[in-house]
Every structure is written in C-alpha cells, then in structure tokens.
Amino acid sequence: MNAKMHFRFVFALLVVSFNSEVLGKNLKYRIYEEQRVGSVIARLSEDVADILVKLPNPSTVRFRAMQRGNSPLLVVNEDSGEISIGAKIDREQLCQKNLNCSIEFDVITLPTEHLQLFHIEVEVLDINDNSPQFSRPLIPIEISESAAVGTRIPLDSAFDPDVGENSLHTYSLSANDFFNIEVRTRTDGAKYAELIVVRELDRELKSSYELQLTASDMGVPQRSGSSILKISISDSNDNSPAFEQQSYIIQLLENSPIGTLLLDLNATDPDEGANGKIVYSFSSHVSPKIIETFKIDSERGHLTLFKQVDYEITKSYEIDVQAQDLGPNSIPAHCKIIIKVVDVNDNKPEININLMSPGKEEISYIFEGDPIDTFVALVRVQDKDSGLNGEIVCRLHGHGHFKLQKTYENNYLILTNATLDREKRSEYSLTVIAEDKGTPSLSTVKHFTVQINDINDNPPHFQRSRYEFAISENNSPGAYITTVTATDPDLGENGQVTYTMLESFILGSSITTYVTIDPSNGAIYALRIFDHEEVSQITFVVEARDGGSPKQLVSNTTVVLTIIDENDNIPVVIGPALRNNTAEIAIPKGAESGFHVTRIRAMDRDSGVNAELSCSIVAGNEENIFVIDPRSCDIHTNVSMESVPYTEWELSVVIQDKGNPQLHTKVLLKCMIFEYAESVTSTAMTSVSQASLDVSMIIIISLGAICAVLLVIMVLFATRCNREKKDTRSYNCRVAESTYQHHPKRPSRQIHKGDITLVPTVNGTLPIRSHHRPSPSSSPTLERGQMGSRQSHNSHQSLNSLVTISSNHVPENFSLELTHATPAVEQVSQLLSMLHQGQYQPRPSFRGNKYSRSYRYALQDMDKFSLKDSGRGDSEAGDSDYDLGRDSPIDRLLGEGFSDLFLTDGRIPADLKTEAYKG
C-alpha cells in the first residue's frame, strides 16, 4: 500500500453526462488522502479535448474554477486546466465517518462567449492512517460471584475515524478460562464487544482479573489499539433488577424541544429494602455524545431530551441503560434503547452564488453590448433535509433581461436574456429564490447586483446641428464669443469630449487665425479684431471627439458667427474732387435762384443706418444764399447771383451718418462767381439745346488741344526711336527693349521715358482695367445721355487721336470701351470720372527691364497723379515720382480742357449727370 501511495494513486474515472439543454460535462476523479501539495490530479485540456475542439479557438480557451474559500483544497491552472492539490487533504477531517467523501466544484471556460461548464467531482479515498482507540486505557468492571454463566456485560467501544476496511473490524481478549467476548454491531454500523461469563466465578478463589481488550482494523498495514479490563468479583445479591423489554425503539422528531420525555423505563426487583430500590443510569461505555444529548432520571427512569438533535448530523442513537439495586453485590440489568431521528423540514435551502468578479461576492460585472446568453453567475443550491424536504425549486426575480438555466442536479447558470445598454440602465438587482417542497415549505432569498461596464458606443451629441451667434466688430482679441457643448453619455474616457475646429479658410486665411476653441469645454474665443466691412459672417465646423478606445467617435456641428456692424467708418467724399478737403465750385454770374451749384457725393463703408448719410451747411452761409438738400446733398442757390454783392463764399459742409455715435466728415466748398463771354439771360438759361451746343464746342476745343500736345509728344518719341533704329520704321519700345536684351553684340540699355512713343489707337478703344474691390464705390458710373450728331461727330474725331494708356495704369478688371458708337460726351465723362476723382494712385510694377505703373484704389484724399519716373524701376512712396502734392502735365491739360464741360452756370448737362452715391 505504501508503494501505491508514493505512486500517488489516482483514478481518473471520467463519467461524462450530456444534457441537450445545457452546456455541461461531469468529470469524476479519485485520489487518496494525505497526498503531497502540488500533486497533479488531472488535465482538463486533455480530458475535455473532444469538446474544446468544437470551439472556434480551442488554443485560447482558459479555465476558471468557481469555488469559494481563500485556500481551496484543489486548484485549477487557468491556462492548462491542470487540477492539482492546493492544501493537505485529511479525509477524516473533511467527511468524518461518511463512506462517500468527495470534493465538488465547477469549472467554466473563458471567454464566456462560448461558455462550457464542467462539474468536477473528486472522490477522496481513505488510507489506514488511524488506529482504533478506546476512550479510557483502564475499564473497571464489577461482577457478582453469583453471576450465571452466559451473563453479558457491554464493554467500551473503540473508535477508528477511518472507514471501510481501514475502520474498526473486530475485538480480541487476552487468553483466560472465565471470560470471553462477542463482537456485535449497532444500528449505525459501529462495532462493540460484550463480555460473557463462561465459567462460574468464586470470589473466594480469585477476587479480580486483569485482561487486555484489543480492537483492530483490516487495513494495510493493520492497526490496533487496546485497553485493560479490570474485573472485580463482588459478593452476590440474590435478585437483580429486570426491565420489561431488553430493547426499545423510539421515533424522535428532530425538531422536538429540549425536555421531551422519550421513554419511561420501568425495571423491577423483587428484593426488599435497599436490595429492591433501583437506580437508573447510562452504561459506563456509552459515548460522551449520548451523555450530552440525553438525560436519564436515576430514580424514576425517565429518559428525556437534553440537547436538540439534528437528522442531518446524526440519524440514530443507540443507548445502553442499566438498572441496579442498592443492595450489596448487586448485579445491574441492561437495556438497549434505539432512538431513530425523524427528519422534518427544518433546514432552509442554501444558495451559493459564484460570480466572475473575485473579491466582490455580491457584484457581477458584464459589458454592455454583450450578446444574449452571456454568462453572469453560477448558482448552486442545496438542502440538508431529505425526501421532499430536500427537493428544491429555484427561481430568478429582478428583470426580464436575465434568465436562470438549469445545468444538472441543483446547479444553475444565470445568463443574459437581452443585449444590455448601460446608458439606459447601469445596474440591475437580481434575486435568487430557492424553495423546498416540504410542509411547510421553507425558502431562502439571496440578492446580488449586476453592474454594466461601459463601452464606447455613443458619439458626442450636439443639441443642434447649426449654431448661430453674433458679435460686434472691433472686439478685443481673446474676447469670449460663446460655448458649444456636446454631451456623451458614456463613462470615463469614453465620455470625455474634446473639441477642435476643422480647417477652413476665410479670405485666404485659416479659420484658426480668426477664432479658437477651448478643447476641454468648447468655449470659442476671438483671435483678432473683427471688421464687418472686411468679413460680415464667419462659418466654421466644430468637431467633438471622445476619448474612447479602441475607436474614437466624433460628431460635427456648424457655427455661424455674424459680425455686427458698428459705426466705425466716417463718410468719404468722392465728388466733387477735393484737394486738402477743399473743392472749388464755379457759379455763373447770371445764376438765378434755384440754380444747381453742385452735388456732394459721399459714401460710407458701414451698413444699415450707419451708412445713411445726410448733409448740412454749418458755416459760410449765414445769409442763406445757398440751400442744401440733406438727403441728396444737392446745393442750390437761394437767391439770384446778380443781386449778391460777394463773388466768393467758403461753405463748410458736414456729411454725417445716422449711426450711434454719429460720425461726420467736413469739407470746404469755395464757391466763386465767374462771368460768361456772353451774358447769361434767362432765355439762354432755359434753352437746353443751345447750352448743349456750347458744351460740345468746349469739349471739342479741349480735346483738340490735348490731342495736339499728345501729337507733339508722339512725334518727338517717334523721331528719337527712328534715330536709334536708323530706319524709317516706327519704333516699338517693347520690341526694341527685347531686341537689345537678346542682341549678342549690343550691350543692354535701360529704357527711359524719352524713348517711349505714344501710339494713337486704331479703333478708339481705351482699355482700362480695375482691381477688384468689394466696395460699390470702386467704379462709380455716370448716367448716359445723347449728344447731337454734329457734337458726336466732332468728339469722335478728337477721341480717335487719344493715346493708348498702359493697361497697368488702371485696374485689371475694368474695361472702358471708347468706340464710335459711344457718345463723345459720355466718353469724356467716363474719362473724367477716372482721372479727376482721385480714385487711383501710381504704383510701380517691375517686369524684367520693362516698367509700368499701376493705379490702385485709395480712400485717402488723393486727387493728382505723377508721371515722373526716376528711371530705376523701383519707385516707392519716397521717390520724387510719387509726389502726391504735385500736379502732372496731363493733369493740368485735362483739367483745362475738361473744365469747359460744364455749362456756364456751373451745372452739368442733363445727359452727363452722374449717379449720386449715398451711404
């Protein structure tokens, strides 16, 4: 047997039981007790390989033992499934005298998506590691010499905690001629010995005997224990007490209260006096457990219950009672009482819940979104009662999202019955109820909590897909604008929202140069001073992103930021032409009351009421000689000029908007009286056709003078070019320059203004291009009128001699066509609008060795041009050719020629009136 123990004898008896409704398998093993800690009992990966091979990933399967206790007797390796001994196993301590001793637990496979449940039952086999022992080493016995042959005296029983062949088997008595023993068995299977008198005793021959009583088992190796019987022979008492029955059988309900009378013993003794008075007691060999549980009245013989009995612990008791008189040399009478405990439904079912969260016995964790039938907990119920009292019905209460599925015997699985959403409900309280079938029925209730772990299944959510906000212009950089917030019901990093702005561009600049957003809370701030006149509305997209793993979820919203206009631009006068905020206005001497002196045209870059302008004369009109229309800004005479003694006035006119606060511009109008060569009469004033004729003549004369000057300049340039080319062909500046650049022998030379020949246009087209400006005042237009045929013919003859102005002088996207079909007056009017209103100023443009001058829009007071060039091609504002206060020759020529366009009374002819600009 020792060889077997060292071999770690293990029976790997696999008892497999399948149930079509459960995913389970029962595995049974056998081991001997007292094996070394760490000894391997079985390998589940091999024993259940036929089941694992059917799983999607058998190599990744792990095993988890569902058993309680800090130091379990058996442990399971999660990776390999090896079952090994975790602590010393003592069968006698584990199961006492029970013949069937086993350790049961459950093992589940991980992950739980393909859950397999294995019920492990390890039977612990007994080894003969205990010897039979008597409760006392010396057993005193007193026998009367008159005891008849065959008298039996029960002896103390020996106790052996082993079971089976290793338990107590027999008794033996040392050799003698007067006594013998007989081995008997109690109802509970325990063996005891009775001492039998085999020969008559004679106290006078021998008064005492000492015999050795030995108890032995049949284990290998055999073990035994002994005690000394000290038998004293006493003098005889003729009659001994006698019981009515030699044995009694009593049915005792396990729930009987303490003090219950079990039996009224009645022994009789025909002797008189002390020899007939009987005393009841337990036999000397009864176990201490009986003495603790029952009590006998020594005088009346009443056997009562002294301690509560439990059917589940002890199902029966065998009591030896003796009755002895008080006479000398009395011989006690013996009686056997067998008490059978009757089971009642006094034990509630026990519920054992094994969860997947070690250390927290009442909380189970699963992830939201897990599929149906996800493992939650393993439930095991048991009832110590027997029969119907031990049959259990198990139910699950709490929520329909979970179900209870029976596996085998009294084991159940709690599985999910639906896909769970933590955002709808994060915790469930479940109740397991176990109820037996006894009468009355007993039940046990156990609660536990299922908490739903969060996954990143919700993107951030904005309340609106589009937010509209407004902010006033001229804000301070860093000013707070608003906050856009997205909510995410997920937990932790899954619900932590970060805000960013998607890249976009406004007027060529990134949106991140205009606004910024706090990534933590969605607060939006301005990064620059906003200008309504530059950008009136900013639209950008805000992205909200959570911090989930492995994939982050995003959502977007559009933010529209409207820039509210403030009154931050003063009105700008665009007509009449100003020089140092001063304009000179000529008024005919014969102008009557109501004569239109001029119209002040102004613009305001603001919008709305901030751009609505009004005009008023604030100084220089104390005598009310002039009146002004506040809306149209038209100035008329209020009296006849012939009746006024003065010839000059300085009118201070204020143009102001209607914003808050109001902004204004003040201009000074110098009005001067001039006289016509012919007296202006009222009939001449009312004759429109005659006035139109005079104006046409003035235009023709002016243009003729201009053309003559230009022609002289062109001839000079042509002569110079011919000298250098040394031929009769006309000299082209650009071709010549290109030729000099690529000529192999001639050194490159710089082109001067003196080398440029101005060539007349062929078809009278004047190409003029304008840089794009969003302001409506960038290219004011004049109303068109019709001239007489004679005037038109003369004007075309003059205009056909106009020079081609370089395309760089004017903006690129503006084209002015001067054709034969265009009335001469309109042609001249358009030319005046460009050159005399001071809308452009020269700007150098470098193109290789070719230099040109560009004109750009300017809001400041600029009313003259300079055609001077230093010849270096790098003119700047500091050069002499960029002198804003100096008049150019062309300016003076055009000014002299075009000043006669007005009627003698100073009014512009009806067909040349321009559209007035209002803010």
Coordinates of N, CA and C in Angstrom, one line a residue, residues 573-704:
V573 N -16.0 111.6 -49.0 CA -16.5 112.4 -50.2 C -15.7 111.9 -51.4
I574 N -16.5 111.6 -52.4 CA -15.9 111.1 -53.7 C -16.2 112.1 -54.8
G575 N -17.0 113.1 -54.6 CA -17.2 114.1 -55.6 C -17.9 115.3 -54.9
P576 N -17.6 116.5 -55.2 CA -16.6 116.9 -56.3 C -15.2 116.6 -55.8
A577 N -14.2 116.7 -56.7 CA -12.8 116.4 -56.4 C -12.3 117.3 -55.3
L578 N -11.7 116.7 -54.3 CA -11.2 117.5 -53.2 C -9.6 117.6 -53.2
R579 N -9.2 118.7 -52.8 CA -7.7 118.9 -52.5 C -7.6 119.5 -51.2
N580 N -7.0 118.6 -50.2 CA -6.9 119.0 -48.8 C -8.3 119.4 -48.3
N581 N -9.3 118.5 -48.6 CA -10.6 118.6 -48.1 C -11.3 119.9 -48.6
T582 N -10.8 120.4 -49.7 CA -11.4 121.6 -50.3 C -11.7 121.4 -51.7
A583 N -12.8 121.9 -52.2 CA -13.2 121.9 -53.6 C -13.6 123.3 -54.0
E584 N -13.2 123.6 -55.3 CA -13.6 124.9 -55.9 C -14.7 124.7 -56.8
I585 N -15.8 125.5 -56.6 CA -17.0 125.4 -57.4 C -17.2 126.8 -58.1
A586 N -17.4 126.7 -59.4 CA -17.7 127.9 -60.2 C -19.2 128.1 -60.4
I587 N -19.6 129.3 -60.1 CA -21.0 129.6 -60.3 C -21.1 130.8 -61.3
P588 N -22.0 130.6 -62.3 CA -22.1 131.7 -63.3 C -22.7 132.9 -62.6
K589 N -22.3 134.0 -63.1 CA -22.8 135.3 -62.6 C -24.3 135.5 -62.7
G590 N -24.8 134.9 -63.8 CA -26.2 135.1 -64.0 C -27.1 134.0 -63.5
A591 N -26.6 133.2 -62.6 CA -27.4 132.1 -62.0 C -28.5 132.7 -61.2
E592 N -29.7 132.2 -61.4 CA -30.9 132.6 -60.7 C -31.1 131.8 -59.4
S593 N -32.1 132.1 -58.7 CA -32.5 131.4 -57.5 C -32.9 130.0 -57.9
G594 N -32.4 128.9 -57.2 CA -32.7 127.6 -57.6 C -31.6 126.9 -58.5
F595 N -30.6 127.7 -58.8 CA -29.6 127.1 -59.7 C -28.8 126.0 -58.9
H596 N -28.6 124.9 -59.7 CA -27.9 123.7 -59.1 C -26.4 124.0 -59.0
V597 N -25.9 124.2 -57.9 CA -24.5 124.6 -57.7 C -23.6 123.3 -57.9
T598 N -23.9 122.3 -57.1 CA -23.1 121.1 -57.1 C -23.8 120.0 -56.3
R599 N -23.4 118.8 -56.4 CA -23.9 117.7 -55.6 C -22.7 117.1 -54.9
I600 N -22.8 116.9 -53.6 CA -21.8 116.3 -52.8 C -22.1 114.8 -52.8
R601 N -21.2 114.0 -53.4 CA -21.3 112.6 -53.5 C -20.4 112.0 -52.4
A602 N -20.9 111.2 -51.5 CA -20.2 110.6 -50.4 C -20.6 109.2 -50.3
M603 N -19.7 108.4 -49.7 CA -20.0 107.0 -49.4 C -19.5 106.7 -47.9
D604 N -20.1 105.7 -47.4 CA -19.8 105.2 -46.0 C -19.7 103.7 -46.0
R605 N -18.6 103.1 -45.7 CA -18.4 101.7 -45.8 C -19.2 100.9 -44.8
D606 N -19.8 101.6 -43.8 CA -20.7 100.9 -42.9 C -21.9 100.5 -43.6
S607 N -22.8 99.8 -42.9 CA -24.0 99.3 -43.5 C -25.2 99.7 -42.6
G608 N -26.4 99.6 -43.2 CA -27.6 99.9 -42.4 C -27.7 101.4 -42.1
V609 N -28.2 101.7 -41.0 CA -28.3 103.1 -40.6 C -27.0 103.8 -40.4
N610 N -25.9 103.0 -40.2 CA -24.6 103.6 -40.1 C -24.1 104.1 -41.4
A611 N -24.7 103.8 -42.5 CA -24.3 104.2 -43.8 C -25.3 105.2 -44.4
E612 N -26.4 105.5 -43.7 CA -27.3 106.5 -44.2 C -26.7 107.9 -43.9
L613 N -26.5 108.7 -45.0 CA -25.8 110.0 -44.8 C -26.8 111.1 -45.0
S614 N -26.4 112.2 -44.4 CA -27.2 113.5 -44.5 C -26.2 114.6 -44.5
C615 N -26.5 115.7 -45.3 CA -25.6 116.8 -45.4 C -26.2 118.1 -44.9
S616 N -25.3 119.0 -44.4 CA -25.8 120.2 -43.9 C -24.7 121.3 -44.0
I617 N -25.1 122.5 -44.2 CA -24.1 123.6 -44.3 C -24.0 124.2 -42.8
V618 N -22.8 124.1 -42.3 CA -22.6 124.5 -40.9 C -22.0 125.9 -40.8
A619 N -21.3 126.4 -41.8 CA -20.7 127.7 -41.8 C -20.6 128.2 -43.2
G620 N -20.5 129.6 -43.2 CA -20.3 130.3 -44.5 C -21.6 130.6 -45.2
N621 N -22.7 130.3 -44.7 CA -24.0 130.5 -45.3 C -24.9 131.3 -44.3
E622 N -24.3 132.2 -43.7 CA -25.1 132.9 -42.7 C -26.2 133.7 -43.3
E623 N -26.1 134.2 -44.6 CA -27.1 134.9 -45.2 C -28.0 134.1 -46.1
N624 N -27.9 132.8 -45.9 CA -28.8 131.8 -46.5 C -28.8 132.0 -48.1
I625 N -27.7 132.2 -48.6 CA -27.6 132.4 -50.1 C -27.7 131.0 -50.7
F626 N -27.3 130.0 -50.0 CA -27.4 128.6 -50.5 C -28.3 127.7 -49.7
V627 N -28.9 126.8 -50.3 CA -29.7 125.8 -49.6 C -29.2 124.4 -50.0
I628 N -29.2 123.4 -49.1 CA -28.8 122.1 -49.4 C -29.8 121.1 -49.0
D629 N -30.0 120.1 -49.9 CA -31.0 119.0 -49.6 C -30.2 118.0 -48.8
P630 N -30.7 117.8 -47.5 CA -30.0 116.9 -46.6 C -29.9 115.4 -47.1
R631 N -30.8 115.0 -47.9 CA -30.8 113.6 -48.4 C -29.9 113.5 -49.7
S632 N -30.2 114.3 -50.7 CA -29.5 114.1 -51.9 C -28.2 114.9 -51.9
C633 N -28.0 115.8 -50.9 CA -26.8 116.6 -50.8 C -26.6 117.6 -52.0
D634 N -27.7 117.9 -52.7 CA -27.7 118.9 -53.8 C -27.7 120.3 -53.2
I635 N -26.8 121.1 -53.7 CA -26.7 122.5 -53.2 C -27.3 123.4 -54.4
H636 N -28.2 124.2 -54.0 CA -28.8 125.2 -55.0 C -28.6 126.6 -54.4
T637 N -28.7 127.6 -55.4 CA -28.7 129.0 -54.9 C -30.1 129.3 -54.4
N638 N -30.1 130.1 -53.4 CA -31.4 130.6 -52.8 C -31.8 132.0 -53.3
V639 N -30.8 132.6 -53.9 CA -31.1 134.0 -54.4 C -30.4 134.1 -55.8
S640 N -30.7 135.1 -56.5 CA -30.0 135.4 -57.8 C -28.6 135.9 -57.5
M641 N -27.7 135.4 -58.3 CA -26.3 135.7 -58.0 C -26.0 137.2 -58.4
E642 N -26.8 137.7 -59.3 CA -26.6 139.1 -59.7 C -26.9 140.1 -58.6
S643 N -27.7 139.6 -57.7 CA -28.1 140.5 -56.6 C -27.2 140.4 -55.4
V644 N -26.2 139.5 -55.5 CA -25.4 139.3 -54.3 C -24.1 140.1 -54.5
P645 N -23.7 140.9 -53.6 CA -22.5 141.8 -53.7 C -21.2 141.0 -53.7
Y646 N -21.2 139.7 -53.1 CA -20.0 139.0 -53.0 C -19.7 138.1 -54.2
T647 N -18.5 137.8 -54.4 CA -18.1 136.9 -55.5 C -17.5 135.6 -55.1
E648 N -17.2 135.5 -53.8 CA -16.6 134.2 -53.3 C -17.3 133.9 -51.9
W649 N -17.5 132.6 -51.7 CA -18.0 132.1 -50.4 C -17.2 130.8 -50.1
E650 N -17.1 130.6 -48.8 CA -16.5 129.4 -48.3 C -17.5 128.7 -47.4
L651 N -18.1 127.6 -48.0 CA -19.2 126.9 -47.3 C -18.5 125.7 -46.6
S652 N -18.8 125.6 -45.3 CA -18.4 124.4 -44.6 C -19.5 123.4 -44.5
V653 N -19.4 122.3 -45.2 CA -20.5 121.3 -45.3 C -20.1 120.1 -44.5
V654 N -21.0 119.6 -43.6 CA -20.8 118.4 -42.8 C -21.6 117.3 -43.4
I655 N -21.0 116.2 -43.7 CA -21.7 115.0 -44.1 C -21.6 114.0 -42.9
Q656 N -22.7 113.6 -42.4 CA -22.7 112.7 -41.2 C -23.7 111.6 -41.4
D657 N -23.3 110.5 -40.8 CA -24.2 109.3 -40.9 C -25.2 109.3 -39.7
K658 N -26.0 108.2 -39.7 CA -27.0 108.2 -38.6 C -26.7 107.1 -37.6
G659 N -25.4 106.7 -37.5 CA -25.1 105.7 -36.5 C -25.0 106.3 -35.1
N660 N -24.6 105.4 -34.2 CA -24.5 105.8 -32.8 C -23.2 105.3 -32.3
P661 N -22.2 106.2 -32.0 CA -22.3 107.7 -32.2 C -22.2 108.1 -33.7
Q662 N -22.7 109.3 -34.0 CA -22.7 109.7 -35.3 C -21.2 110.2 -35.7
L663 N -20.8 109.8 -36.9 CA -19.5 110.2 -37.4 C -19.8 111.1 -38.6
H664 N -18.9 112.0 -38.8 CA -19.1 113.0 -39.9 C -17.8 113.4 -40.6
T665 N -17.9 113.9 -41.7 CA -16.8 114.5 -42.5 C -17.1 115.9 -42.9
K666 N -16.1 116.8 -42.7 CA -16.4 118.2 -43.0 C -15.5 118.6 -44.3
V667 N -16.2 119.2 -45.2 CA -15.5 119.6 -46.4 C -15.7 121.1 -46.6
L668 N -14.8 121.8 -47.3 CA -14.9 123.2 -47.5 C -15.1 123.4 -49.0
L669 N -16.2 124.1 -49.4 CA -16.5 124.4 -50.8 C -16.3 125.9 -51.0
K670 N -15.3 126.2 -51.9 CA -15.0 127.5 -52.3 C -15.8 127.9 -53.5
C671 N -16.9 128.6 -53.4 CA -17.7 129.0 -54.5 C -17.3 130.3 -55.0
M672 N -17.1 130.4 -56.3 CA -16.6 131.6 -57.0 C -17.6 132.0 -58.1
I673 N -17.8 133.3 -58.3 CA -18.6 133.8 -59.4 C -17.7 134.0 -60.6
F674 N -18.2 133.5 -61.8 CA -17.4 133.8 -63.0 C -18.5 134.3 -64.0
E675 N -18.0 135.1 -64.9 CA -18.8 135.7 -66.0 C -18.6 135.0 -67.3
Y676 N -19.7 134.7 -68.1 CA -19.6 134.1 -69.4 C -19.1 135.2 -70.4
A677 N -18.6 134.8 -71.5 CA -18.3 135.8 -72.6 C -19.6 136.5 -73.1
E678 N -20.6 135.7 -73.1 CA -21.9 136.3 -73.4 C -22.7 136.3 -72.1
S679 N -23.5 137.3 -72.0 CA -24.3 137.5 -70.8 C -25.3 136.3 -70.8
V680 N -25.5 135.8 -69.6 CA -26.4 134.7 -69.4 C -27.7 135.3 -69.2
T681 N -28.6 135.1 -70.0 CA -30.0 135.5 -69.8 C -30.9 134.4 -69.4
S682 N -32.0 134.8 -69.0 CA -33.0 133.8 -68.5 C -33.4 132.9 -69.7
T683 N -33.5 133.5 -70.9 CA -33.9 132.7 -72.1 C -32.8 131.7 -72.4
A684 N -31.5 132.2 -72.3 CA -30.4 131.3 -72.5 C -30.3 130.2 -71.5
M685 N -30.7 130.5 -70.2 CA -30.7 129.5 -69.2 C -31.7 128.4 -69.4
T686 N -32.8 128.8 -70.0 CA -33.8 127.8 -70.3 C -33.7 127.1 -71.6
S687 N -32.7 127.5 -72.4 CA -32.5 126.8 -73.7 C -31.5 125.7 -73.5
V688 N -32.0 124.5 -73.5 CA -31.2 123.3 -73.2 C -30.4 123.0 -74.5
S689 N -30.9 123.1 -75.6 CA -30.2 122.8 -76.8 C -29.1 123.6 -77.1
Q690 N -29.2 125.0 -76.8 CA -28.1 125.9 -77.0 C -27.0 125.6 -76.0
A691 N -27.4 125.3 -74.8 CA -26.4 125.0 -73.8 C -25.6 123.8 -74.1
S692 N -26.3 122.8 -74.6 CA -25.7 121.5 -75.0 C -24.7 121.8 -76.2
L693 N -25.1 122.7 -77.1 CA -24.2 123.0 -78.2 C -22.9 123.7 -77.7
D694 N -23.1 124.6 -76.7 CA -21.9 125.3 -76.2 C -21.0 124.3 -75.5
V695 N -21.5 123.4 -74.7 CA -20.7 122.5 -74.0 C -20.0 121.6 -75.0
S696 N -20.6 121.1 -76.1 CA -20.0 120.3 -77.1 C -18.8 121.0 -77.7
M697 N -19.0 122.3 -78.0 CA -17.9 123.0 -78.6 C -16.7 123.1 -77.6
I698 N -17.0 123.3 -76.3 CA -16.0 123.4 -75.3 C -15.2 122.1 -75.3
I699 N -15.9 121.0 -75.3 CA -15.3 119.7 -75.2 C -14.4 119.5 -76.4
I700 N -14.9 119.8 -77.6 CA -14.2 119.6 -78.9 C -12.9 120.4 -78.8
I701 N -13.0 121.7 -78.4 CA -11.8 122.5 -78.3 C -10.8 122.0 -77.3
S702 N -11.3 121.5 -76.1 CA -10.4 121.0 -75.1 C -9.7 119.7 -75.6
L703 N -10.4 118.8 -76.2 CA -9.8 117.6 -76.7 C -8.9 117.9 -77.8
G704 N -9.2 118.9 -78.7 CA -8.3 119.2 -79.7 C -6.9 119.7 -79.2

